[in-house]
Amino acid sequence: MKVPLLDLKAQYETIKEEILAATAEVYESQRFIMGAKVEELERKIATYAQVKYAVGVSSGTDALLISLMSAGVGPGDMVITSAYTFFSTAGSIARLGAIPVFVDIDRHTYNIDPERLEKKISTMNGEERSRAKAIIPVHLFGQCADMDSARAVAKSLGIVVIEDAAQAIGSEYQSSHGSLHRAGSMGTYGCFSFFPSKNLGSYGDAGMVTTNDADAFERLKILRVHGSQPKYYHKVIGGNFRLDALQAAILLVKLNYLDQWTEKRRENARIYRSLFAGKGLEQIELPSENKGRHIYNQFVIKVGPDRDDLKAYLASQGIGSEIYYPVPLHVQECFGYLGYRAEDCPVSVDAAARTLALPIYPELQYEQIEYVVEKISSFYKA
Ligand SMILES: *Cc1c(COP(=O)(O)O)cnc(C)c1O
């Protein structure tokens, strides 16, 4: 049996006619940059994320970059974020000449650890505190970071929160008061990616920034078109961060299916849990689920130091898996100048060595999940 990590062709088969019709409309209009489709998508994503405004951009990376630019982050400023995330969270900080400040993660959720965050802030001196401009909590694998803690820290430092919600569209956070909040609605900026492997994936690169702040919304729109307002009059230096009409047309079709696909992912996670429970494998730690809503962009297990052997064995049995991420950011070569040592973020180093993402996509069949669990079990029982 073959079980790929992700099967986008299976999904395309179910929506092909609608996609072809929606893109044909764009071809007929010959309006490829911005326009009605982009505006419609912005309205619908704002509603979906439960915010007032949304600005379509060229990628999730550019969503982060333009948010940092809008927040006025520049050379020498400090931006606090997780050591264990996709590169672009920190790359976008460094590209502006600002300094990423890495905080280690919680060993169960893989999100920024509230205690270590507190500790980091308490060791910053007055000068460092005044250079801090933003915090970027990342909702890794589809589960929200501890936003009560991130918001409290932001408040104490007087800085903005930029949510990296690239993997978390539709994910919900339950605050200590019990209220539920959608990813992208809890900071000043929410950054989404529509990279094809995300829960809502385009047919190329695309992204979105959400906000409830009317001034931020205006700045984002100006920064997206080279900082010009009106056209050819440049108030600030922006970039070309626009979203293509074709991608917007595709995303509008796919958005109608997002909740049903996410429910399938959540159902697949439940199937994994019950099948693994029946095997009694002590070597495997399953993903933790907080209160709120996990959207399972990834289903990540933690195993022993034999993780790479397990991955190779699964590949030999036709099963796709992936390591997110093999090298934590604080020890990436390009960030050597920041002077971190591996032991500064030990939980991230451990996660990088022992985690493995299993197939979880909506079109996955029960028999395929059974097969994956069976093969993992035979690897450990051999
Ligand atoms: C995918 C991703 C991004 C970047 O999104 P792109 O659209 O690929 O630029 C940023 N942060 C996280 C956590 C991601 O998973």
mmCIF file of C-alpha atoms and ligand atoms in Angstrom:
data_model
loop_
_atom_site.group_PDB
_atom_site.id
_atom_site.type_symbol
_atom_site.label_atom_id
_atom_site.label_comp_id
_atom_site.label_asym_id
_atom_site.label_seq_id
_atom_site.Cartn_x
_atom_site.Cartn_y
_atom_site.Cartn_z
ATOM 1 C CA MET A 1 0.000 0.000 0.000
ATOM 2 C CA LYS A 2 1.132 3.564 -0.726
ATOM 3 C CA VAL A 3 0.502 6.313 1.830
ATOM 4 C CA PRO A 4 2.017 9.611 0.705
ATOM 5 C CA LEU A 5 2.555 12.367 3.260
ATOM 6 C CA LEU A 6 0.139 14.534 1.267
ATOM 7 C CA ASP A 7 -2.004 13.785 -1.809
ATOM 8 C CA LEU A 8 -3.036 16.997 -3.527
ATOM 9 C CA LYS A 9 -4.121 15.154 -6.682
ATOM 10 C CA ALA A 10 -6.810 13.285 -4.740
ATOM 11 C CA GLN A 11 -8.201 16.620 -3.541
ATOM 12 C CA TYR A 12 -8.010 18.216 -6.993
ATOM 13 C CA GLU A 13 -10.125 15.398 -8.453
ATOM 14 C CA THR A 14 -12.992 16.376 -6.132
ATOM 15 C CA ILE A 15 -13.056 20.090 -7.081
ATOM 16 C CA LYS A 16 -11.617 20.108 -10.609
ATOM 17 C CA GLU A 17 -14.715 21.430 -12.420
ATOM 18 C CA GLU A 18 -15.159 24.320 -9.993
ATOM 19 C CA ILE A 19 -11.486 25.270 -10.121
ATOM 20 C CA LEU A 20 -11.437 25.261 -13.921
ATOM 21 C CA ALA A 21 -14.582 27.422 -14.062
ATOM 22 C CA ALA A 22 -13.255 29.903 -11.475
ATOM 23 C CA THR A 23 -9.882 30.313 -13.161
ATOM 24 C CA ALA A 24 -11.560 30.603 -16.580
ATOM 25 C CA GLU A 25 -13.394 33.664 -15.253
ATOM 26 C CA VAL A 26 -10.056 35.274 -14.471
ATOM 27 C CA TYR A 27 -8.688 34.418 -17.941
ATOM 28 C CA GLU A 28 -11.776 35.970 -19.542
ATOM 29 C CA SER A 29 -11.403 39.142 -17.467
ATOM 30 C CA GLN A 30 -7.632 39.388 -18.196
ATOM 31 C CA ARG A 31 -7.400 41.088 -14.802
ATOM 32 C CA PHE A 32 -4.549 39.261 -13.080
ATOM 33 C CA ILE A 33 -3.360 41.668 -10.402
ATOM 34 C CA MET A 34 -5.661 42.436 -7.433
ATOM 35 C CA GLY A 35 -9.290 43.139 -8.449
ATOM 36 C CA ALA A 36 -12.654 41.692 -7.416
ATOM 37 C CA LYS A 37 -11.516 38.135 -6.639
ATOM 38 C CA VAL A 38 -8.798 39.361 -4.305
ATOM 39 C CA GLU A 39 -11.219 41.711 -2.532
ATOM 40 C CA GLU A 40 -13.802 38.975 -2.145
ATOM 41 C CA LEU A 41 -11.196 36.630 -0.685
ATOM 42 C CA GLU A 42 -10.033 39.322 1.739
ATOM 43 C CA ARG A 43 -13.586 39.837 3.007
ATOM 44 C CA LYS A 44 -14.169 36.117 3.409
ATOM 45 C CA ILE A 45 -10.865 35.436 5.182
ATOM 46 C CA ALA A 46 -11.527 38.362 7.544
ATOM 47 C CA THR A 47 -14.895 36.811 8.394
ATOM 48 C CA TYR A 48 -13.383 33.352 8.748
ATOM 49 C CA ALA A 49 -10.615 34.582 11.061
ATOM 50 C CA GLN A 50 -13.154 36.738 12.964
ATOM 51 C CA VAL A 51 -11.380 40.057 12.368
ATOM 52 C CA LYS A 52 -12.339 43.349 10.739
ATOM 53 C CA TYR A 53 -9.758 43.522 7.954
ATOM 54 C CA ALA A 54 -7.589 41.313 5.765
ATOM 55 C CA VAL A 55 -4.936 42.149 3.174
ATOM 56 C CA GLY A 56 -4.006 39.585 0.534
ATOM 57 C CA VAL A 57 -0.260 39.231 0.007
ATOM 58 C CA SER A 58 2.178 37.185 -2.052
ATOM 59 C CA SER A 59 3.086 34.513 0.540
ATOM 60 C CA GLY A 60 3.095 33.694 4.230
ATOM 61 C CA THR A 61 6.662 34.915 4.393
ATOM 62 C CA ASP A 62 5.652 38.252 2.911
ATOM 63 C CA ALA A 63 2.733 38.401 5.365
ATOM 64 C CA LEU A 64 5.307 38.294 8.178
ATOM 65 C CA LEU A 65 7.651 40.739 6.458
ATOM 66 C CA ILE A 66 4.973 43.333 5.669
ATOM 67 C CA SER A 67 3.559 43.062 9.227
ATOM 68 C CA LEU A 68 7.002 43.725 10.703
ATOM 69 C CA MET A 69 7.438 46.655 8.304
ATOM 70 C CA SER A 70 4.034 48.012 9.263
ATOM 71 C CA ALA A 71 4.988 47.705 12.943
ATOM 72 C CA GLY A 72 8.033 49.853 12.198
ATOM 73 C CA VAL A 73 10.608 47.143 12.929
ATOM 74 C CA GLY A 74 14.042 48.091 11.627
ATOM 75 C CA PRO A 75 17.803 47.752 12.145
ATOM 76 C CA GLY A 76 18.859 46.914 15.711
ATOM 77 C CA ASP A 77 15.315 46.253 16.954
ATOM 78 C CA MET A 78 14.602 43.013 18.765
ATOM 79 C CA VAL A 79 11.775 40.606 17.913
ATOM 80 C CA ILE A 80 10.989 37.698 20.211
ATOM 81 C CA THR A 81 9.996 34.377 18.642
ATOM 82 C CA SER A 82 10.196 30.598 18.851
ATOM 83 C CA ALA A 83 13.393 28.669 18.173
ATOM 84 C CA TYR A 84 11.370 25.855 16.622
ATOM 85 C CA THR A 85 9.445 26.956 13.540
ATOM 86 C CA PHE A 86 9.762 27.299 9.784
ATOM 87 C CA PHE A 87 12.704 29.471 8.782
ATOM 88 C CA SER A 88 10.738 32.431 7.492
ATOM 89 C CA THR A 89 9.440 33.429 10.943
ATOM 90 C CA ALA A 90 12.968 34.476 11.896
ATOM 91 C CA GLY A 91 14.238 35.126 8.371
ATOM 92 C CA SER A 92 11.753 37.967 7.923
ATOM 93 C CA ILE A 93 12.971 39.571 11.185
ATOM 94 C CA ALA A 94 16.622 39.377 10.135
ATOM 95 C CA ARG A 95 15.916 40.667 6.621
ATOM 96 C CA LEU A 96 14.845 43.971 8.180
ATOM 97 C CA GLY A 97 18.122 44.202 10.083
ATOM 98 C CA ALA A 98 16.345 43.356 13.333
ATOM 99 C CA ILE A 99 17.522 40.750 15.829
ATOM 100 C CA PRO A 100 15.549 37.545 16.389
ATOM 101 C CA VAL A 101 15.415 36.668 20.101
ATOM 102 C CA PHE A 102 14.843 32.924 20.328
ATOM 103 C CA VAL A 103 12.827 31.340 23.118
ATOM 104 C CA ASP A 104 12.642 27.579 23.639
ATOM 105 C CA ILE A 105 9.432 25.583 23.239
ATOM 106 C CA ASP A 106 7.102 23.557 25.415
ATOM 107 C CA ARG A 107 7.979 19.857 25.064
ATOM 108 C CA HIS A 108 4.375 18.775 24.448
ATOM 109 C CA THR A 109 2.897 21.470 22.208
ATOM 110 C CA TYR A 110 6.149 22.538 20.436
ATOM 111 C CA ASN A 111 4.960 26.130 20.812
ATOM 112 C CA ILE A 112 6.840 28.903 22.616
ATOM 113 C CA ASP A 113 7.123 28.004 26.316
ATOM 114 C CA PRO A 114 5.413 30.621 28.558
ATOM 115 C CA GLU A 115 7.835 30.010 31.434
ATOM 116 C CA ARG A 116 10.938 30.356 29.319
ATOM 117 C CA LEU A 117 9.396 33.427 27.715
ATOM 118 C CA GLU A 118 8.901 35.031 31.147
ATOM 119 C CA LYS A 119 12.461 34.095 32.076
ATOM 120 C CA LYS A 120 13.871 35.572 28.877
ATOM 121 C CA ILE A 121 12.063 38.873 29.468
ATOM 122 C CA SER A 122 13.240 39.019 33.081
ATOM 123 C CA THR A 123 16.894 38.731 31.979
ATOM 124 C CA MET A 124 16.626 41.545 29.411
ATOM 125 C CA ASN A 125 18.171 44.820 30.580
ATOM 126 C CA GLY A 126 16.539 48.218 30.152
ATOM 127 C CA GLU A 127 18.280 48.921 26.862
ATOM 128 C CA GLU A 128 17.236 45.560 25.408
ATOM 129 C CA ARG A 129 13.668 46.089 26.566
ATOM 130 C CA SER A 130 13.536 49.420 24.778
ATOM 131 C CA ARG A 131 14.837 47.794 21.579
ATOM 132 C CA ALA A 132 12.129 45.086 21.688
ATOM 133 C CA LYS A 133 9.434 45.882 19.113
ATOM 134 C CA ALA A 134 7.350 42.758 18.577
ATOM 135 C CA ILE A 135 6.706 39.169 19.583
ATOM 136 C CA ILE A 136 5.836 36.485 17.031
ATOM 137 C CA PRO A 137 4.173 33.462 18.624
ATOM 138 C CA VAL A 138 3.858 30.607 16.114
ATOM 139 C CA HIS A 139 0.820 28.297 16.096
ATOM 140 C CA LEU A 140 2.854 25.280 15.103
ATOM 141 C CA PHE A 141 1.318 22.254 13.380
ATOM 142 C CA GLY A 142 -2.176 23.793 13.659
ATOM 143 C CA GLN A 143 -2.469 24.363 17.413
ATOM 144 C CA CYS A 144 -2.468 27.843 18.935
ATOM 145 C CA ALA A 145 0.421 28.999 21.101
ATOM 146 C CA ASP A 146 -0.289 30.214 24.658
ATOM 147 C CA MET A 147 -1.667 33.605 23.676
ATOM 148 C CA ASP A 148 -2.542 34.732 27.208
ATOM 149 C CA SER A 149 1.172 34.614 27.956
ATOM 150 C CA ALA A 150 2.310 36.188 24.653
ATOM 151 C CA ARG A 151 -0.181 39.033 25.047
ATOM 152 C CA ALA A 152 0.784 39.647 28.665
ATOM 153 C CA VAL A 153 4.465 39.870 27.706
ATOM 154 C CA ALA A 154 3.654 42.197 24.806
ATOM 155 C CA LYS A 155 1.647 44.401 27.126
ATOM 156 C CA SER A 156 4.416 44.560 29.742
ATOM 157 C CA LEU A 157 6.965 45.571 27.082
ATOM 158 C CA GLY A 158 4.575 47.807 25.149
ATOM 159 C CA ILE A 159 5.155 45.877 21.907
ATOM 160 C CA VAL A 160 2.905 44.371 19.232
ATOM 161 C CA VAL A 161 1.915 40.735 18.766
ATOM 162 C CA ILE A 162 2.286 39.290 15.266
ATOM 163 C CA GLU A 163 0.755 35.815 15.076
ATOM 164 C CA ASP A 164 2.435 33.376 12.727
ATOM 165 C CA ALA A 165 -0.773 31.536 11.837
ATOM 166 C CA ALA A 166 0.654 30.048 8.629
ATOM 167 C CA GLN A 167 -0.193 26.516 9.789
ATOM 168 C CA ALA A 168 -3.290 27.431 11.758
ATOM 169 C CA ILE A 169 -6.196 28.740 9.688
ATOM 170 C CA GLY A 170 -9.411 28.058 11.649
ATOM 171 C CA SER A 171 -7.511 26.968 14.749
ATOM 172 C CA GLU A 172 -9.001 28.216 18.041
ATOM 173 C CA TYR A 173 -7.402 29.228 21.313
ATOM 174 C CA GLN A 174 -9.230 28.953 24.603
ATOM 175 C CA SER A 175 -8.129 31.750 26.903
ATOM 176 C CA SER A 176 -7.945 31.384 30.674
ATOM 177 C CA HIS A 177 -11.357 33.093 30.817
ATOM 178 C CA GLY A 178 -12.777 30.264 28.717
ATOM 179 C CA SER A 179 -13.506 32.304 25.592
ATOM 180 C CA LEU A 180 -12.532 30.909 22.174
ATOM 181 C CA HIS A 181 -10.464 32.960 19.725
ATOM 182 C CA ARG A 182 -9.565 32.218 16.139
ATOM 183 C CA ALA A 183 -5.926 32.162 15.044
ATOM 184 C CA GLY A 184 -5.077 35.512 13.481
ATOM 185 C CA SER A 185 -7.524 37.477 15.670
ATOM 186 C CA MET A 186 -5.462 37.731 18.858
ATOM 187 C CA GLY A 187 -2.562 39.955 17.850
ATOM 188 C CA THR A 188 -2.286 43.242 16.005
ATOM 189 C CA TYR A 189 -1.380 41.183 12.926
ATOM 190 C CA GLY A 190 -2.254 37.634 11.916
ATOM 191 C CA CYS A 191 -0.118 36.054 9.176
ATOM 192 C CA PHE A 192 -1.470 33.282 6.985
ATOM 193 C CA SER A 193 0.159 31.214 4.266
ATOM 194 C CA PHE A 194 -1.665 29.545 1.384
ATOM 195 C CA PHE A 195 1.355 27.473 0.387
ATOM 196 C CA PRO A 196 -0.022 24.294 -1.259
ATOM 197 C CA SER A 197 0.650 22.060 1.763
ATOM 198 C CA LYS A 198 -1.219 24.269 4.230
ATOM 199 C CA ASN A 199 -4.846 23.406 5.149
ATOM 200 C CA LEU A 200 -6.040 26.072 2.710
ATOM 201 C CA GLY A 201 -3.525 25.792 -0.115
ATOM 202 C CA SER A 202 -3.321 27.765 -3.347
ATOM 203 C CA TYR A 203 -1.835 26.577 -6.649
ATOM 204 C CA GLY A 204 1.361 28.532 -6.092
ATOM 205 C CA ASP A 205 2.389 31.076 -3.468
ATOM 206 C CA ALA A 206 -0.082 33.312 -1.614
ATOM 207 C CA GLY A 207 -0.733 34.703 1.854
ATOM 208 C CA MET A 208 -2.868 37.058 3.937
ATOM 209 C CA VAL A 209 -2.532 39.466 6.858
ATOM 210 C CA THR A 210 -5.484 39.926 9.204
ATOM 211 C CA THR A 211 -5.947 42.811 11.634
ATOM 212 C CA ASN A 212 -8.543 44.649 13.722
ATOM 213 C CA ASP A 213 -6.489 47.850 13.632
ATOM 214 C CA ALA A 214 -7.736 50.358 11.024
ATOM 215 C CA ASP A 215 -4.386 52.211 10.893
ATOM 216 C CA ALA A 216 -2.441 48.991 10.444
ATOM 217 C CA PHE A 217 -4.859 48.012 7.674
ATOM 218 C CA GLU A 218 -4.169 51.279 5.810
ATOM 219 C CA ARG A 219 -0.378 50.909 6.222
ATOM 220 C CA LEU A 220 -0.453 47.307 4.983
ATOM 221 C CA LYS A 221 -2.338 48.276 1.833
ATOM 222 C CA ILE A 222 0.199 51.003 1.050
ATOM 223 C CA LEU A 223 3.244 48.835 1.823
ATOM 224 C CA ARG A 224 1.870 46.098 -0.465
ATOM 225 C CA VAL A 225 2.169 48.369 -3.506
ATOM 226 C CA HIS A 226 5.694 49.741 -3.002
ATOM 227 C CA GLY A 227 4.530 52.246 -0.395
ATOM 228 C CA SER A 228 2.735 54.331 -2.992
ATOM 229 C CA GLN A 229 -0.353 56.455 -2.351
ATOM 230 C CA PRO A 230 -1.567 57.692 -4.734
ATOM 231 C CA LYS A 231 0.119 55.687 -7.479
ATOM 232 C CA TYR A 232 3.702 56.848 -8.223
ATOM 233 C CA TYR A 233 3.843 58.964 -5.053
ATOM 234 C CA HIS A 234 5.815 57.087 -2.428
ATOM 235 C CA LYS A 235 5.243 57.929 1.213
ATOM 236 C CA VAL A 236 7.282 54.998 2.464
ATOM 237 C CA ILE A 237 9.378 52.203 0.965
ATOM 238 C CA GLY A 238 7.246 49.110 0.497
ATOM 239 C CA GLY A 239 7.469 46.225 -1.921
ATOM 240 C CA ASN A 240 5.505 44.188 -4.415
ATOM 241 C CA PHE A 241 3.571 42.030 -1.969
ATOM 242 C CA ARG A 242 0.430 41.522 -4.061
ATOM 243 C CA LEU A 243 -1.787 38.452 -4.253
ATOM 244 C CA ASP A 244 -2.599 37.130 -7.754
ATOM 245 C CA ALA A 245 -6.238 37.121 -8.893
ATOM 246 C CA LEU A 246 -5.810 33.526 -10.121
ATOM 247 C CA GLN A 247 -4.767 32.359 -6.656
ATOM 248 C CA ALA A 248 -7.653 34.281 -5.104
ATOM 249 C CA ALA A 249 -10.119 32.580 -7.487
ATOM 250 C CA ILE A 250 -8.758 29.136 -6.545
ATOM 251 C CA LEU A 251 -8.757 29.939 -2.833
ATOM 252 C CA LEU A 252 -12.372 31.166 -2.976
ATOM 253 C CA VAL A 253 -13.417 27.758 -4.306
ATOM 254 C CA LYS A 254 -11.347 25.887 -1.735
ATOM 255 C CA LEU A 255 -12.456 28.027 1.220
ATOM 256 C CA ASN A 256 -15.963 26.536 0.861
ATOM 257 C CA TYR A 257 -14.486 23.129 1.701
ATOM 258 C CA LEU A 258 -12.040 24.167 4.407
ATOM 259 C CA ASP A 259 -14.172 23.266 7.428
ATOM 260 C CA GLN A 260 -15.103 19.867 6.066
ATOM 261 C CA TRP A 261 -11.445 19.133 5.231
ATOM 262 C CA THR A 262 -10.345 20.255 8.674
ATOM 263 C CA GLU A 263 -12.961 18.000 10.289
ATOM 264 C CA LYS A 264 -11.544 15.098 8.251
ATOM 265 C CA ARG A 265 -8.051 15.890 9.544
ATOM 266 C CA ARG A 266 -9.359 15.975 13.114
ATOM 267 C CA GLU A 267 -11.175 12.688 12.526
ATOM 268 C CA ASN A 268 -7.952 11.145 11.155
ATOM 269 C CA ALA A 269 -6.141 12.273 14.305
ATOM 270 C CA ARG A 270 -8.795 10.524 16.436
ATOM 271 C CA ILE A 271 -8.374 7.346 14.368
ATOM 272 C CA TYR A 272 -4.592 7.462 14.876
ATOM 273 C CA ARG A 273 -5.099 7.886 18.623
ATOM 274 C CA SER A 274 -7.449 4.974 18.989
ATOM 275 C CA LEU A 275 -5.332 2.661 16.800
ATOM 276 C CA PHE A 276 -2.107 3.621 18.611
ATOM 277 C CA ALA A 277 -3.838 3.101 21.975
ATOM 278 C CA GLY A 278 -4.620 -0.457 20.920
ATOM 279 C CA LYS A 279 -0.930 -1.110 20.226
ATOM 280 C CA GLY A 280 0.404 0.065 23.577
ATOM 281 C CA LEU A 281 3.607 1.466 22.127
ATOM 282 C CA GLU A 282 5.388 3.285 24.929
ATOM 283 C CA GLN A 283 8.090 4.569 22.582
ATOM 284 C CA ILE A 284 5.650 6.964 20.921
ATOM 285 C CA GLU A 285 4.360 10.274 22.219
ATOM 286 C CA LEU A 286 1.245 11.413 20.341
ATOM 287 C CA PRO A 287 0.525 15.111 19.713
ATOM 288 C CA SER A 288 -0.938 16.920 22.706
ATOM 289 C CA GLU A 289 -4.315 18.597 22.259
ATOM 290 C CA ASN A 290 -5.162 21.664 24.301
ATOM 291 C CA LYS A 291 -8.646 23.008 24.835
ATOM 292 C CA GLY A 292 -9.661 24.950 21.754
ATOM 293 C CA ARG A 293 -9.393 23.598 18.209
ATOM 294 C CA HIS A 294 -6.369 21.884 16.703
ATOM 295 C CA ILE A 295 -6.606 21.879 12.893
ATOM 296 C CA TYR A 296 -3.852 19.301 12.347
ATOM 297 C CA ASN A 297 -1.856 20.859 9.581
ATOM 298 C CA GLN A 298 0.577 18.206 10.759
ATOM 299 C CA PHE A 299 0.230 15.135 12.971
ATOM 300 C CA VAL A 300 3.600 14.985 14.678
ATOM 301 C CA ILE A 301 4.725 12.121 16.885
ATOM 302 C CA LYS A 302 7.820 12.014 19.078
ATOM 303 C CA VAL A 303 9.866 8.836 19.202
ATOM 304 C CA GLY A 304 13.340 7.834 20.365
ATOM 305 C CA PRO A 305 16.792 8.491 18.931
ATOM 306 C CA ASP A 306 15.904 5.866 16.265
ATOM 307 C CA ARG A 307 13.650 8.407 14.511
ATOM 308 C CA ASP A 308 15.648 8.399 11.254
ATOM 309 C CA ASP A 309 15.582 4.580 11.103
ATOM 310 C CA LEU A 310 11.811 4.642 11.578
ATOM 311 C CA LYS A 311 11.470 7.202 8.786
ATOM 312 C CA ALA A 312 13.606 5.061 6.422
ATOM 313 C CA TYR A 313 11.638 1.937 7.339
ATOM 314 C CA LEU A 314 8.318 3.677 6.665
ATOM 315 C CA ALA A 315 9.639 4.888 3.300
ATOM 316 C CA SER A 316 10.590 1.290 2.408
ATOM 317 C CA GLN A 317 6.966 0.326 3.161
ATOM 318 C CA GLY A 318 5.548 3.055 0.895
ATOM 319 C CA ILE A 319 4.725 5.499 3.698
ATOM 320 C CA GLY A 320 5.677 9.169 3.454
ATOM 321 C CA SER A 321 6.743 11.108 6.547
ATOM 322 C CA GLU A 322 8.680 14.311 7.182
ATOM 323 C CA ILE A 323 10.838 15.996 9.781
ATOM 324 C CA TYR A 324 9.576 19.443 10.828
ATOM 325 C CA TYR A 325 12.239 20.672 11.511
ATOM 326 C CA PRO A 326 15.655 18.965 11.529
ATOM 327 C CA VAL A 327 17.590 22.065 12.699
ATOM 328 C CA PRO A 328 16.169 24.569 15.215
ATOM 329 C CA LEU A 329 16.613 28.206 14.249
ATOM 330 C CA HIS A 330 18.993 29.227 17.055
ATOM 331 C CA VAL A 331 21.629 26.863 15.638
ATOM 332 C CA GLN A 332 21.104 27.553 11.925
ATOM 333 C CA GLU A 333 24.377 28.479 10.250
ATOM 334 C CA CYS A 334 23.029 31.817 9.012
ATOM 335 C CA PHE A 335 22.226 32.864 12.592
ATOM 336 C CA GLY A 336 25.687 32.014 13.902
ATOM 337 C CA TYR A 337 26.353 35.731 14.394
ATOM 338 C CA LEU A 338 23.699 35.811 17.114
ATOM 339 C CA GLY A 339 25.937 33.645 19.305
ATOM 340 C CA TYR A 340 23.477 31.004 20.513
ATOM 341 C CA ARG A 341 24.656 27.612 21.717
ATOM 342 C CA ALA A 342 22.590 24.448 21.149
ATOM 343 C CA GLU A 343 21.946 24.116 24.902
ATOM 344 C CA ASP A 344 20.264 27.532 25.021
ATOM 345 C CA CYS A 345 17.107 25.888 23.624
ATOM 346 C CA PRO A 346 17.409 22.214 24.627
ATOM 347 C CA VAL A 347 13.753 21.291 24.059
ATOM 348 C CA SER A 348 13.958 22.513 20.450
ATOM 349 C CA VAL A 349 17.128 20.489 19.897
ATOM 350 C CA ASP A 350 15.421 17.395 21.311
ATOM 351 C CA ALA A 351 12.299 17.919 19.167
ATOM 352 C CA ALA A 352 14.432 18.327 16.043
ATOM 353 C CA ALA A 353 16.049 14.947 16.739
ATOM 354 C CA ARG A 354 12.943 12.980 17.674
ATOM 355 C CA THR A 355 9.811 14.239 15.912
ATOM 356 C CA LEU A 356 8.197 12.847 12.787
ATOM 357 C CA ALA A 357 5.112 14.038 10.880
ATOM 358 C CA LEU A 358 2.760 11.298 9.632
ATOM 359 C CA PRO A 359 0.179 11.548 6.811
ATOM 360 C CA ILE A 360 -2.974 13.330 8.068
ATOM 361 C CA TYR A 361 -4.487 14.887 4.911
ATOM 362 C CA PRO A 362 -8.317 14.866 4.574
ATOM 363 C CA GLU A 363 -8.533 12.315 1.742
ATOM 364 C CA LEU A 364 -6.607 9.695 3.728
ATOM 365 C CA GLN A 365 -8.540 6.417 4.023
ATOM 366 C CA TYR A 366 -9.098 4.459 7.248
ATOM 367 C CA GLU A 367 -7.168 1.487 5.816
ATOM 368 C CA GLN A 368 -4.196 3.743 5.096
ATOM 369 C CA ILE A 369 -4.077 4.983 8.694
ATOM 370 C CA GLU A 370 -4.372 1.382 9.882
ATOM 371 C CA TYR A 371 -1.454 0.450 7.626
ATOM 372 C CA VAL A 372 0.726 3.303 8.971
ATOM 373 C CA VAL A 373 0.052 2.306 12.588
ATOM 374 C CA GLU A 374 0.624 -1.370 11.750
ATOM 375 C CA LYS A 375 4.021 -0.620 10.183
ATOM 376 C CA ILE A 376 5.147 1.618 13.046
ATOM 377 C CA SER A 377 4.140 -1.117 15.438
ATOM 378 C CA SER A 378 6.060 -3.793 13.516
ATOM 379 C CA PHE A 379 9.143 -1.502 13.471
ATOM 380 C CA TYR A 380 9.121 -1.397 17.282
ATOM 381 C CA LYS A 381 8.148 -5.007 17.828
ATOM 382 C CA ALA A 382 10.810 -6.403 15.470
HETATM 383 C C1 LIG B 1 4.605 27.959 5.642
HETATM 384 C C2 LIG B 1 5.055 28.795 6.787
HETATM 385 C C3 LIG B 1 5.495 30.116 6.617
HETATM 386 C C4 LIG B 1 5.762 30.742 5.285
HETATM 387 O O1 LIG B 1 4.757 30.676 4.372
HETATM 388 P P1 LIG B 1 5.101 30.755 2.796
HETATM 389 O O2 LIG B 1 3.748 30.978 2.205
HETATM 390 O O3 LIG B 1 5.697 29.439 2.425
HETATM 391 O O4 LIG B 1 6.009 31.877 2.557
HETATM 392 C C5 LIG B 1 5.798 30.849 7.753
HETATM 393 N N1 LIG B 1 5.710 30.322 8.975
HETATM 394 C C6 LIG B 1 5.314 29.061 9.184
HETATM 395 C C7 LIG B 1 5.223 28.530 10.574
HETATM 396 C C8 LIG B 1 4.992 28.235 8.094
HETATM 397 O O5 LIG B 1 4.634 26.982 8.291
#
